[in-house]
Short mmCIF file of C-alpha atoms and ligand atoms in Angstrom, two decimals:
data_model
loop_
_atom_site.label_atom_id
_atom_site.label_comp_id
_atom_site.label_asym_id
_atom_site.label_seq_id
_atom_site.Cartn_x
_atom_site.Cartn_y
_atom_site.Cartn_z
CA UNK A 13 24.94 0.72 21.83
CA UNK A 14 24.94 -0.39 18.20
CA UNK A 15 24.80 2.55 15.63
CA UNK A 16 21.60 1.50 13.23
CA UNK A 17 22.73 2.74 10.24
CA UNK A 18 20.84 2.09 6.65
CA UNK A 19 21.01 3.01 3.27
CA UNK A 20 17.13 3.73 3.38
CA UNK A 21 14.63 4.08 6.48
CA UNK A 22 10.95 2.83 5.82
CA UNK A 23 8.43 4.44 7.80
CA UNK A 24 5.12 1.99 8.03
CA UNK A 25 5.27 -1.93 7.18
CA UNK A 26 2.08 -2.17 5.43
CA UNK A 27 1.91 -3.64 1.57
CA UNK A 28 3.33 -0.14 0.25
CA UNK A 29 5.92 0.12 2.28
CA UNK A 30 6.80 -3.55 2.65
CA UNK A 31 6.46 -3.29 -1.68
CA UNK A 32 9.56 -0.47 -1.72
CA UNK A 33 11.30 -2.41 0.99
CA UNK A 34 11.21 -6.09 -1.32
CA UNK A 35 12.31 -3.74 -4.08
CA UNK A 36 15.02 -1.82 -2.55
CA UNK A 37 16.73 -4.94 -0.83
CA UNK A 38 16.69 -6.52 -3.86
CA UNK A 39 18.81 -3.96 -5.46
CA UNK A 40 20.94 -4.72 -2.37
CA UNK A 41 20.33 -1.56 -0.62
CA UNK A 42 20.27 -2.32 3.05
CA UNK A 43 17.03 -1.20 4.56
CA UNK A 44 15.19 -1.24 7.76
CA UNK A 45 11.76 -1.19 7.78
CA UNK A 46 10.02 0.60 11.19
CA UNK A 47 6.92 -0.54 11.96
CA UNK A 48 4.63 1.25 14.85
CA UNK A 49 2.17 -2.25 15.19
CA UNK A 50 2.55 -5.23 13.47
CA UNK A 51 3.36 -5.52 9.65
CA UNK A 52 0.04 -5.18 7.73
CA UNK A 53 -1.57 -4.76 10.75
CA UNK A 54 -3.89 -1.21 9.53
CA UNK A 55 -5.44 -0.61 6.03
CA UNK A 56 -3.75 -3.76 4.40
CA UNK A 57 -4.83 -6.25 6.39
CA UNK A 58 -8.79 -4.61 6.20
CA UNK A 59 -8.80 -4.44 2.62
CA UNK A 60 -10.76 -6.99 -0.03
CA UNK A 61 -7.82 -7.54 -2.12
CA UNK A 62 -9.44 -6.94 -5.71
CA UNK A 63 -6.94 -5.94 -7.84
CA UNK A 64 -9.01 -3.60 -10.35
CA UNK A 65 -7.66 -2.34 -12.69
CA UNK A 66 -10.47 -1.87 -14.88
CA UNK A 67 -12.99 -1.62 -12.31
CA UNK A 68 -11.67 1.21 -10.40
CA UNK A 69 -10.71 4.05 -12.55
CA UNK A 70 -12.63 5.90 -15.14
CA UNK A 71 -9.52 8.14 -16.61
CA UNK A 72 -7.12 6.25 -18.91
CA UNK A 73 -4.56 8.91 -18.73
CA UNK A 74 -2.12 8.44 -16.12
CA UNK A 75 -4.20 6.27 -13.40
CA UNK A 76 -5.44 3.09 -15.23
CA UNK A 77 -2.02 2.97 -17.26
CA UNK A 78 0.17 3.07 -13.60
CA UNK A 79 -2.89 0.42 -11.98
CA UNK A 80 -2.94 -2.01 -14.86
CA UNK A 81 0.91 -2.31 -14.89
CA UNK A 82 1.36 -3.19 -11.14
CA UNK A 83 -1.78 -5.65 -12.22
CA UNK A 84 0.11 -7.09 -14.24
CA UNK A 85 3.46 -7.00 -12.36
CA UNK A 86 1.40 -9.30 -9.82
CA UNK A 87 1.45 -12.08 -12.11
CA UNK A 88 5.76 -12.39 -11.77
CA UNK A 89 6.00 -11.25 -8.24
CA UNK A 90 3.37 -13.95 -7.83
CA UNK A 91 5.45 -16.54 -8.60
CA UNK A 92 9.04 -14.83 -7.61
CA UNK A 93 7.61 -14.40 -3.56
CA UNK A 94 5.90 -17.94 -3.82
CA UNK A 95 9.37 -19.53 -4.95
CA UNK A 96 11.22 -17.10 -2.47
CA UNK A 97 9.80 -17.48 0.41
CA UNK A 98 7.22 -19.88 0.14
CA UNK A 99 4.02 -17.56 0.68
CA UNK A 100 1.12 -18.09 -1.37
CA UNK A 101 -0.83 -15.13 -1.41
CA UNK A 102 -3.76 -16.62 -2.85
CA UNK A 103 -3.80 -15.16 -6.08
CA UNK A 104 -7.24 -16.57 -7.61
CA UNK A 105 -7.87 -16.03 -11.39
CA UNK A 106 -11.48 -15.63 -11.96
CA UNK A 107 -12.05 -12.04 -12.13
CA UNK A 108 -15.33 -9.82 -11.20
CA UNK A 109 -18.59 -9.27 -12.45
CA UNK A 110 -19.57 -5.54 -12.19
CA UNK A 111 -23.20 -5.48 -12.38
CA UNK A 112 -26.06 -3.09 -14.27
CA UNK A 113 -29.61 -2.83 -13.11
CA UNK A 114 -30.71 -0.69 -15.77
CA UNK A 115 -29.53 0.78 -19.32
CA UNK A 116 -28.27 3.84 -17.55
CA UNK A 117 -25.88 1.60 -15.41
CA UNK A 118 -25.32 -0.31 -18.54
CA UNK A 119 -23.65 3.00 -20.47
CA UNK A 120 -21.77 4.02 -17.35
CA UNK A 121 -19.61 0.99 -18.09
CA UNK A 122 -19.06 1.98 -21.83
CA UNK A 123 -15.48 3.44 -21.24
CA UNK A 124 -14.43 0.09 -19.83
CA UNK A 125 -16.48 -2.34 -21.93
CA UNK A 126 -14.36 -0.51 -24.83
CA UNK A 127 -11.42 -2.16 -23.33
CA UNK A 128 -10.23 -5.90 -25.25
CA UNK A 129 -9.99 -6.76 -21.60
CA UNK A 130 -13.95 -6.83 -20.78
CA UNK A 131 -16.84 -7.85 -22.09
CA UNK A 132 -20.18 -7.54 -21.80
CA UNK A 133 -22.40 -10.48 -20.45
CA UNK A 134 -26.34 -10.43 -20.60
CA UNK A 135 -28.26 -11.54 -17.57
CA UNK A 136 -28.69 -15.07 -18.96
CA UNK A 137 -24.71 -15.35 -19.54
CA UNK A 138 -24.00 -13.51 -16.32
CA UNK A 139 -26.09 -15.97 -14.02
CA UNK A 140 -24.53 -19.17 -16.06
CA UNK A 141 -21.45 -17.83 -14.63
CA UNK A 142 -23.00 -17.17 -11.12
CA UNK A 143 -26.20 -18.52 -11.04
CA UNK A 144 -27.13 -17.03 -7.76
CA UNK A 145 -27.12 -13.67 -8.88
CA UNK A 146 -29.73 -11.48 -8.36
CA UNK A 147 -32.88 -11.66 -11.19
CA UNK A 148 -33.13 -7.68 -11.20
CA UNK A 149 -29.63 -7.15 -13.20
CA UNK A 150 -29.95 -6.86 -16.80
CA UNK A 151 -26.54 -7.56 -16.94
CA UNK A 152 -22.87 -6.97 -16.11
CA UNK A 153 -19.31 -6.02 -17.25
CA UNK A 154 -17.14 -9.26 -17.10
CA UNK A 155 -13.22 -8.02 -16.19
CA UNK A 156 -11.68 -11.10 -16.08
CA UNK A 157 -8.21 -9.21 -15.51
CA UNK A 158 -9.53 -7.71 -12.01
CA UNK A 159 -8.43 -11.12 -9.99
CA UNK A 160 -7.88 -10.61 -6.17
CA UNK A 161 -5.03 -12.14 -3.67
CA UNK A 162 -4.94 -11.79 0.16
CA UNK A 163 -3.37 -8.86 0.93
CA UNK A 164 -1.88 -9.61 4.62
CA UNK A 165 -0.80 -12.71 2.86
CA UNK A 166 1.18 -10.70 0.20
CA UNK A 167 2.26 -8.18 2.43
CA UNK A 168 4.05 -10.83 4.84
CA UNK A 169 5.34 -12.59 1.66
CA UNK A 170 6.84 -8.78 0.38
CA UNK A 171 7.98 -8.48 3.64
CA UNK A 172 9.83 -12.41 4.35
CA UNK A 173 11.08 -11.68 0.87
CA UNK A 174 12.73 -8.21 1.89
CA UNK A 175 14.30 -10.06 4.75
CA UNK A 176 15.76 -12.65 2.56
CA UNK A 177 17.29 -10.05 0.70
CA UNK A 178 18.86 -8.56 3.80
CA UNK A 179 16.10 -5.98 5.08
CA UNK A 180 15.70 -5.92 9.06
CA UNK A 181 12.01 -5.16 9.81
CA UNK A 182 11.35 -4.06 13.20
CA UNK A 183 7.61 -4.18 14.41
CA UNK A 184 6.10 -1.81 17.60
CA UNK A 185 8.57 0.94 16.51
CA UNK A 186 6.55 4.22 16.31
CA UNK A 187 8.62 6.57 14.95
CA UNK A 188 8.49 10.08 16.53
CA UNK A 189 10.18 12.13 14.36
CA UNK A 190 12.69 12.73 11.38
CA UNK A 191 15.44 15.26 11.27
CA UNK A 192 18.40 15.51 8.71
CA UNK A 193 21.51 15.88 10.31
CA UNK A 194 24.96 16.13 7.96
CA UNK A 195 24.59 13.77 5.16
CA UNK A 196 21.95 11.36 6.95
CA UNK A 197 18.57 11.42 8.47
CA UNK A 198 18.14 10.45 11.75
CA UNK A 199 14.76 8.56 13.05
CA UNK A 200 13.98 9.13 16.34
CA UNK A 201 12.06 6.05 18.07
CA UNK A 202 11.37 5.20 21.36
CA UNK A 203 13.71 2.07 20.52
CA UNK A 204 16.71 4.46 19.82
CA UNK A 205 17.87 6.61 16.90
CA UNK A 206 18.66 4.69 13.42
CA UNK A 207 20.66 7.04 10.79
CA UNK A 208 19.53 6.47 6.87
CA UNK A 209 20.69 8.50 4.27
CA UNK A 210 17.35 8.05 2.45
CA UNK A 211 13.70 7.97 4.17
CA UNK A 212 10.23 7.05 2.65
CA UNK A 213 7.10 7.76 4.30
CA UNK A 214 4.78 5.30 4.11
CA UNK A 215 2.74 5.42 7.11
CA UNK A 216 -0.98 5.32 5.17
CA UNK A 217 -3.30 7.71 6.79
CA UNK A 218 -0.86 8.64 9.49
CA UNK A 219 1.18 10.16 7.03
CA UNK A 220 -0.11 13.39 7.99
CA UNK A 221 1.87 13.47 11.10
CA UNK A 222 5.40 13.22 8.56
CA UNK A 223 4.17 15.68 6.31
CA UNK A 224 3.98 18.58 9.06
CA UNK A 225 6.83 17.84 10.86
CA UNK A 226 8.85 17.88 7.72
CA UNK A 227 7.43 21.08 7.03
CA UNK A 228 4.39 20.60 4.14
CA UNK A 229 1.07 21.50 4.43
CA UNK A 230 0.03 18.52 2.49
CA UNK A 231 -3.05 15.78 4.09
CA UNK A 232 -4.36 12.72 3.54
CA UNK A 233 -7.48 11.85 4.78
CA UNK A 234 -9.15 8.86 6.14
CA UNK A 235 -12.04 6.83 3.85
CA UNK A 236 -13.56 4.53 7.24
CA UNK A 237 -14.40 1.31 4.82
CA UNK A 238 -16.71 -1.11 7.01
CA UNK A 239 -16.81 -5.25 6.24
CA UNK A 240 -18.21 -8.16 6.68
CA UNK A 241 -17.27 -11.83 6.63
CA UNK A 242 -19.67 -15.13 6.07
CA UNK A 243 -19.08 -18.56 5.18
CA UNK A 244 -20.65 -20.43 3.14
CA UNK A 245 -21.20 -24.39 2.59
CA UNK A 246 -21.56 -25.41 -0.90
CA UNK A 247 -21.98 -22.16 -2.72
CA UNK A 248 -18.62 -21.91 -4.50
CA UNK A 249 -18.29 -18.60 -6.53
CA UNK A 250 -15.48 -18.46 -8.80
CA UNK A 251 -16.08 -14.84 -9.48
CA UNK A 252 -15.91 -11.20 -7.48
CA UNK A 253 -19.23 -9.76 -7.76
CA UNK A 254 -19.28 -5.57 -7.70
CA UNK A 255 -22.08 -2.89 -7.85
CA UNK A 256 -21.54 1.08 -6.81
CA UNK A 257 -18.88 0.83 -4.37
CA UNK A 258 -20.28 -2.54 -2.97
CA UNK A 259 -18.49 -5.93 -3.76
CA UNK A 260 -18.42 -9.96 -2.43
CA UNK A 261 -15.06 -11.12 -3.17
CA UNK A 262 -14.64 -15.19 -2.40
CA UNK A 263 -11.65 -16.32 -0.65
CA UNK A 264 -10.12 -19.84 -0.48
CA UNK A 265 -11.00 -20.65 2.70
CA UNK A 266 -15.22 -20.86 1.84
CA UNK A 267 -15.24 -17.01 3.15
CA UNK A 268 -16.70 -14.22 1.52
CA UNK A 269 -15.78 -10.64 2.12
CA UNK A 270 -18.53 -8.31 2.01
CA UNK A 271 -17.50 -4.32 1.80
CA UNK A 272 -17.46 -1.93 1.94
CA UNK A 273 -18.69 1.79 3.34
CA UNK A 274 -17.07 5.08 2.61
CA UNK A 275 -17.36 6.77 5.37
CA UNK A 276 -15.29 10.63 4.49
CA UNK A 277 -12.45 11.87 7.63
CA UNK A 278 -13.75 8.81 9.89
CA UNK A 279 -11.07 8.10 12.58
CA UNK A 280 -12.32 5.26 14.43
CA UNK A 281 -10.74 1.80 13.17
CA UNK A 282 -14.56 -0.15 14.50
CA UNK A 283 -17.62 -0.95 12.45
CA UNK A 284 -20.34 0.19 13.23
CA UNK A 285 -23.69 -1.29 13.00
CA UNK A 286 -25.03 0.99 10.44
CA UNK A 287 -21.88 0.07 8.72
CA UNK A 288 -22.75 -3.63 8.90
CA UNK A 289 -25.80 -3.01 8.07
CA UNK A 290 -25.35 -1.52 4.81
CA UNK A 291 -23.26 -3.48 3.66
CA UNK A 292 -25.00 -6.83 4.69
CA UNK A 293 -28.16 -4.93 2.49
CA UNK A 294 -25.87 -4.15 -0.57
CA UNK A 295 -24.82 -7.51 -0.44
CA UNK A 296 -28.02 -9.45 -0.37
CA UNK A 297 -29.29 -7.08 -3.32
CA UNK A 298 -26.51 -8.75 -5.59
CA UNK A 299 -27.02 -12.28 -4.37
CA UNK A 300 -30.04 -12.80 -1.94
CA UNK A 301 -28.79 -16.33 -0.77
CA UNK A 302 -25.85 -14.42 1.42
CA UNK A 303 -28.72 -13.90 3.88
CA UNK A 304 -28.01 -17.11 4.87
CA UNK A 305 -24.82 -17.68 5.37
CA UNK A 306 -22.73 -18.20 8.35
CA UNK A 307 -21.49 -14.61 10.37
CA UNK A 308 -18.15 -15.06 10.21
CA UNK A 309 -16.53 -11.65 11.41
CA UNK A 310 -16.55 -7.60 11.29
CA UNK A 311 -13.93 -5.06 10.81
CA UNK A 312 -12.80 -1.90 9.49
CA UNK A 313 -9.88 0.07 7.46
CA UNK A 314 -8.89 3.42 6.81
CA UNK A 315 -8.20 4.28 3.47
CA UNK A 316 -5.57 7.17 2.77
CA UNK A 317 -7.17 9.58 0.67
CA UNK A 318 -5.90 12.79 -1.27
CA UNK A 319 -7.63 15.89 -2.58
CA UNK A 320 -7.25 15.06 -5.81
CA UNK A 321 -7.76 11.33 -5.77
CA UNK A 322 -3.61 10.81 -7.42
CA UNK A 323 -1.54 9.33 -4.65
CA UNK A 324 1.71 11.14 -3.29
CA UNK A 325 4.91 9.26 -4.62
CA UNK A 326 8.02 11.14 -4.38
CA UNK A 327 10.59 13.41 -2.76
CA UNK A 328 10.56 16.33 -0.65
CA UNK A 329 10.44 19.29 -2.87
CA UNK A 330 13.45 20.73 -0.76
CA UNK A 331 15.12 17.43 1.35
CA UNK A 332 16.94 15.24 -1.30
CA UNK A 333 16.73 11.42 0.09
CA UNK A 334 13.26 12.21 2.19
CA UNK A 335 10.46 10.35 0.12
CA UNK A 336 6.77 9.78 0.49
CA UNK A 337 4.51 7.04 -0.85
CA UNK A 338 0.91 7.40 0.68
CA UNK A 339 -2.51 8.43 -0.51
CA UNK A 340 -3.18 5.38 -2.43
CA UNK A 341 -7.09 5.61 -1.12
CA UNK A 342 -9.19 2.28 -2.52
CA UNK A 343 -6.12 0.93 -4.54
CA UNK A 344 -3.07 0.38 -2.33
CA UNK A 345 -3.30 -3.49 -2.68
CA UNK A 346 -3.45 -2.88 -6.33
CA UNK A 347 -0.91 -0.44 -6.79
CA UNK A 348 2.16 -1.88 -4.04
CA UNK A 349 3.95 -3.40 -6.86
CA UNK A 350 4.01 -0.38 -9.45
CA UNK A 351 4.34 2.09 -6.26
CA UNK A 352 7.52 -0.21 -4.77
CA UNK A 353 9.56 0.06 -8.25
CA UNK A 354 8.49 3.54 -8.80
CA UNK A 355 10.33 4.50 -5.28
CA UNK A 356 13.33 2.08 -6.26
CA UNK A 357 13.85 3.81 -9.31
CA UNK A 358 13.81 7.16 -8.45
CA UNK A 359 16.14 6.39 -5.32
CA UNK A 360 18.57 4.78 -7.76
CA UNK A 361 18.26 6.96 -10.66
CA UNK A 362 16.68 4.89 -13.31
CA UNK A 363 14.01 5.95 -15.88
CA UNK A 364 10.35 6.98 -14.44
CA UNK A 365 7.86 7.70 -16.89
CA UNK A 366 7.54 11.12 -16.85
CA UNK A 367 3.92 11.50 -16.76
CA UNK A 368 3.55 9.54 -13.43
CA UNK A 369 6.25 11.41 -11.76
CA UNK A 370 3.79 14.73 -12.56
CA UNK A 371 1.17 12.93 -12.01
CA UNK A 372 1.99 11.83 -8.25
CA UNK A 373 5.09 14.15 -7.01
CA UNK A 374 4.60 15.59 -3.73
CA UNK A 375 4.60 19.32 -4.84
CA UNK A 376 2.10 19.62 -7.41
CA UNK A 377 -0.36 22.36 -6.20
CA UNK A 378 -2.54 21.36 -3.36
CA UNK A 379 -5.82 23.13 -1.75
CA UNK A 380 -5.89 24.36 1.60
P1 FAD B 429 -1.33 0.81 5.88
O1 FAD B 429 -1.62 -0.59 5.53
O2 FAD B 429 -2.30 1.50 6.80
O3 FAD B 429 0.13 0.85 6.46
C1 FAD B 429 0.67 2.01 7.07
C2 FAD B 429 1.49 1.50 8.25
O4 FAD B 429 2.20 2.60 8.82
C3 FAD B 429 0.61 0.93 9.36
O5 FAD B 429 0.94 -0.43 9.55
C4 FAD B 429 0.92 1.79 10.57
O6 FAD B 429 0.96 1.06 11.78
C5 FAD B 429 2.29 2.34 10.20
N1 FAD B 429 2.60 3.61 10.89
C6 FAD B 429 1.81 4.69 11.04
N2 FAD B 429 2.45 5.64 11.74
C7 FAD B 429 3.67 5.15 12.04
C8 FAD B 429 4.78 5.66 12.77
N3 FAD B 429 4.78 6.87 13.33
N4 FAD B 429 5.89 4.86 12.89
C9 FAD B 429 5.93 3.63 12.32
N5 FAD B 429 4.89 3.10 11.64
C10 FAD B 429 3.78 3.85 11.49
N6 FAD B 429 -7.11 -1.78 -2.00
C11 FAD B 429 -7.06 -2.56 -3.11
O7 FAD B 429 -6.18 -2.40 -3.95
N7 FAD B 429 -8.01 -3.53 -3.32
C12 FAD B 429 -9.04 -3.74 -2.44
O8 FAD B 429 -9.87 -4.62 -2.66
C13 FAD B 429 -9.13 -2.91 -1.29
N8 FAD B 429 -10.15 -3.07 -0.40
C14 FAD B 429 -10.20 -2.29 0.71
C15 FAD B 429 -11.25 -2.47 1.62
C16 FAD B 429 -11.28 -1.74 2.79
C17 FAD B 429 -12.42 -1.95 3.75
C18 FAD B 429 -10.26 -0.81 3.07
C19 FAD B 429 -10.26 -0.03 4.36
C20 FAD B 429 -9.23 -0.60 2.16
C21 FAD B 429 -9.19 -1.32 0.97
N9 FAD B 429 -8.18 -1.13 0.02
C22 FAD B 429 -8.11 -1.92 -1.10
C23 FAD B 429 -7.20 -0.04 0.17
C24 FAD B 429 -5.89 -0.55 0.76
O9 FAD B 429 -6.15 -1.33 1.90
C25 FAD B 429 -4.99 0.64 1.13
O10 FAD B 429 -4.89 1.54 0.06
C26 FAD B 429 -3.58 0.13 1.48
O11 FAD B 429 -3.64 -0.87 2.46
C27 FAD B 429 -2.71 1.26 1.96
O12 FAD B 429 -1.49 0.68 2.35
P2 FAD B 429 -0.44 1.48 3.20
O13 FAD B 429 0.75 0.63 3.36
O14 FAD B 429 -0.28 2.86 2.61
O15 FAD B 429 -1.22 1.75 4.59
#
């Protein structure tokens, strides 16, 4: 039998680790990519695909820095995976509305409205720009940075484009364990052994599994988010709406995705009704008229989520070549891009900004 040998092992095709694969093969590193389902296939392809930046994070010290860079990476890997390989990932400028309902809403957005990025709309401004909007807002933060794409779109295109650059990405390949033996690591699957001397983990919320059998004590935990879909005829919105943790985000296609729950150390990948529910309610509170739209479809995600809300990227504090990229919770559409170089970089020994490599490495001290 063929020996599988690679300079680097991915474990997990979804957008992070189809992100470090594009990256890596790129830099002409020959990779393999092992995939347990189908690439995208788990949190990726459940997720809205806002990329906020300014909308997400409240800290400016080492999060909104690392998410507004791989924002704005998107713009040139955009273009470089459309010319590539020919995959549009629907990357729709516009940007998102995140919406007060009273003064006190109004100053929680002060941190961001400080930004040159956003600005502050009145009601009257905010419904010329969506005039469907609901008449209780007083308000809302305009962050005309925080566009969206589709993520299984982009993760397909990161993936095609890895391939092009010489990756080999092999689907329903659950890897069962990882073992260093002489200089390489060898990953067992049920398809055979492959030998890599470098490894990254990034297998989402089933990172967990990795993390004990290579001897950490470390956990991510699953965030259940629950969505709906609807169509709608002759309503175009050009614009993300966002309140709380609730959002409509328009795609091309006359669909609008309605999300999401956050439902703590959920397991099961179904919505629920009470899910569906909720949402559907948070939903018609923004814009009423989404009552009567056309049911399109229900799903959910898990979200991998750490104790301390930083995601893990980087190596094994004892194997050298054994690297993890998970735990990127609400964000990991966002921050594939920023999270694929940062892995290529310190695999190849360029510069990492020091205060992201605290930030995120793997050992910094964890609860139990
Ligand atoms: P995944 O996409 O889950 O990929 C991990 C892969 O590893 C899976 O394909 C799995 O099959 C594979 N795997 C697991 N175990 C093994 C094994 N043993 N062997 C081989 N393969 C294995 N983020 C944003 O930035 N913007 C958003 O608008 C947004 N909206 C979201 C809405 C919802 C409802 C949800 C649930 C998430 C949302 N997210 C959003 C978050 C985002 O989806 C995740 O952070 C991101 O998809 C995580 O990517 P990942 O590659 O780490 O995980």
């Amino acid at each position: 039998m063929e020996t599988k040998k690679f300079d680097v092992v991915i474990v997990g095709g979804g957008i992070i680790g189809s992100s470090i694969a594009y990256y890596l093969a790129k830099e002409n590193r020959k990779v393999a990519v092992l995939e347990a389902n189908t690439i995208g296939g788990k949190s990726t392809s459940a997720a809205a695909g806002m990329l906020g930046a300014h909308s997400e994070y409240k800290e400016f010290k080492q999060l909104y820095p690392f998410a507004r860079s791989s924002q704005l990476l998107y713009k040139e890997l955009y273009e470089e995976i459309r010319e590539l390989t020919a995959i549009d990932f629907e990357k729709r400028n516009g940007g998102l509305l995140k919406l007060a309902y009273s003064e006190e809403e109004k100053r929680e957005l002060e941190t961001i409205l400080a930004l040159s990025s956003v600005e502050w709309l009145d009601a009257e401004l905010a419904k010329k720009m969506v005039p469907q909007l609901s008449g209780n807002i007083i308000g809302a933060a305009f962050l005309k940075e925080d566009v969206h794409i589709t993520p299984l779109i982009a993760c397909n295109g990161l993936s095609k484009g890895a391939q092009l650059f010489g990756a080999e990405v092999y689907e329903y390949t659950r890897v069962l364990g990882v073992k260093k033996k002489g200089i390489d690591y060898v990953i067992k699957t049920l398809q055979g052994d492959f030998f890599a001397e470098n490894v990254v983990i990034a297998s989402g919320v089933w990172s967990n599994y990795f993390f004990q059998q290579l001897g950490l004590s470390h956990q991510v935990i699953p965030v259940k988010g629950e969505c709906v879909s609807v169509e709608n005829e002759g309503f175009p919105l050009q614009y993300s709406v966002f309140h709380n943790q609730y959002y409509i985000v328009p795609r091309n296609n006359k669909e609008f995705i309605i999300g999401a729950t956050k439902k703590w150390n959920e397991w099961s990948e179904e919505p629920s009704v009470d899910g569906i529910e909720e949402v559907i309610q948070k939903a018609k509170e923004m814009i009423p008229e989404v009552g009567n739209m056309k049911w399109k479809r229900a799903w959910a995600g898990l979200r991998p989520q750490t104790y301390d809300g930083y995601p893990f990227i980087g190596e094994h504090p004892e194997m050298k070549g054994l690297y993890f990229a998970t735990g990127h919770q609400r964000n990991g559409i966002l921050l594939a891009p920023i999270t694929g170089k940062m892995i290529r970089d310190l695999m190849l020994g360029m510069p990492v900004k020091s205060e992201w490599l605290d930030a995120f490495k793997v050992e910094r001290p964890i609860l139990v």
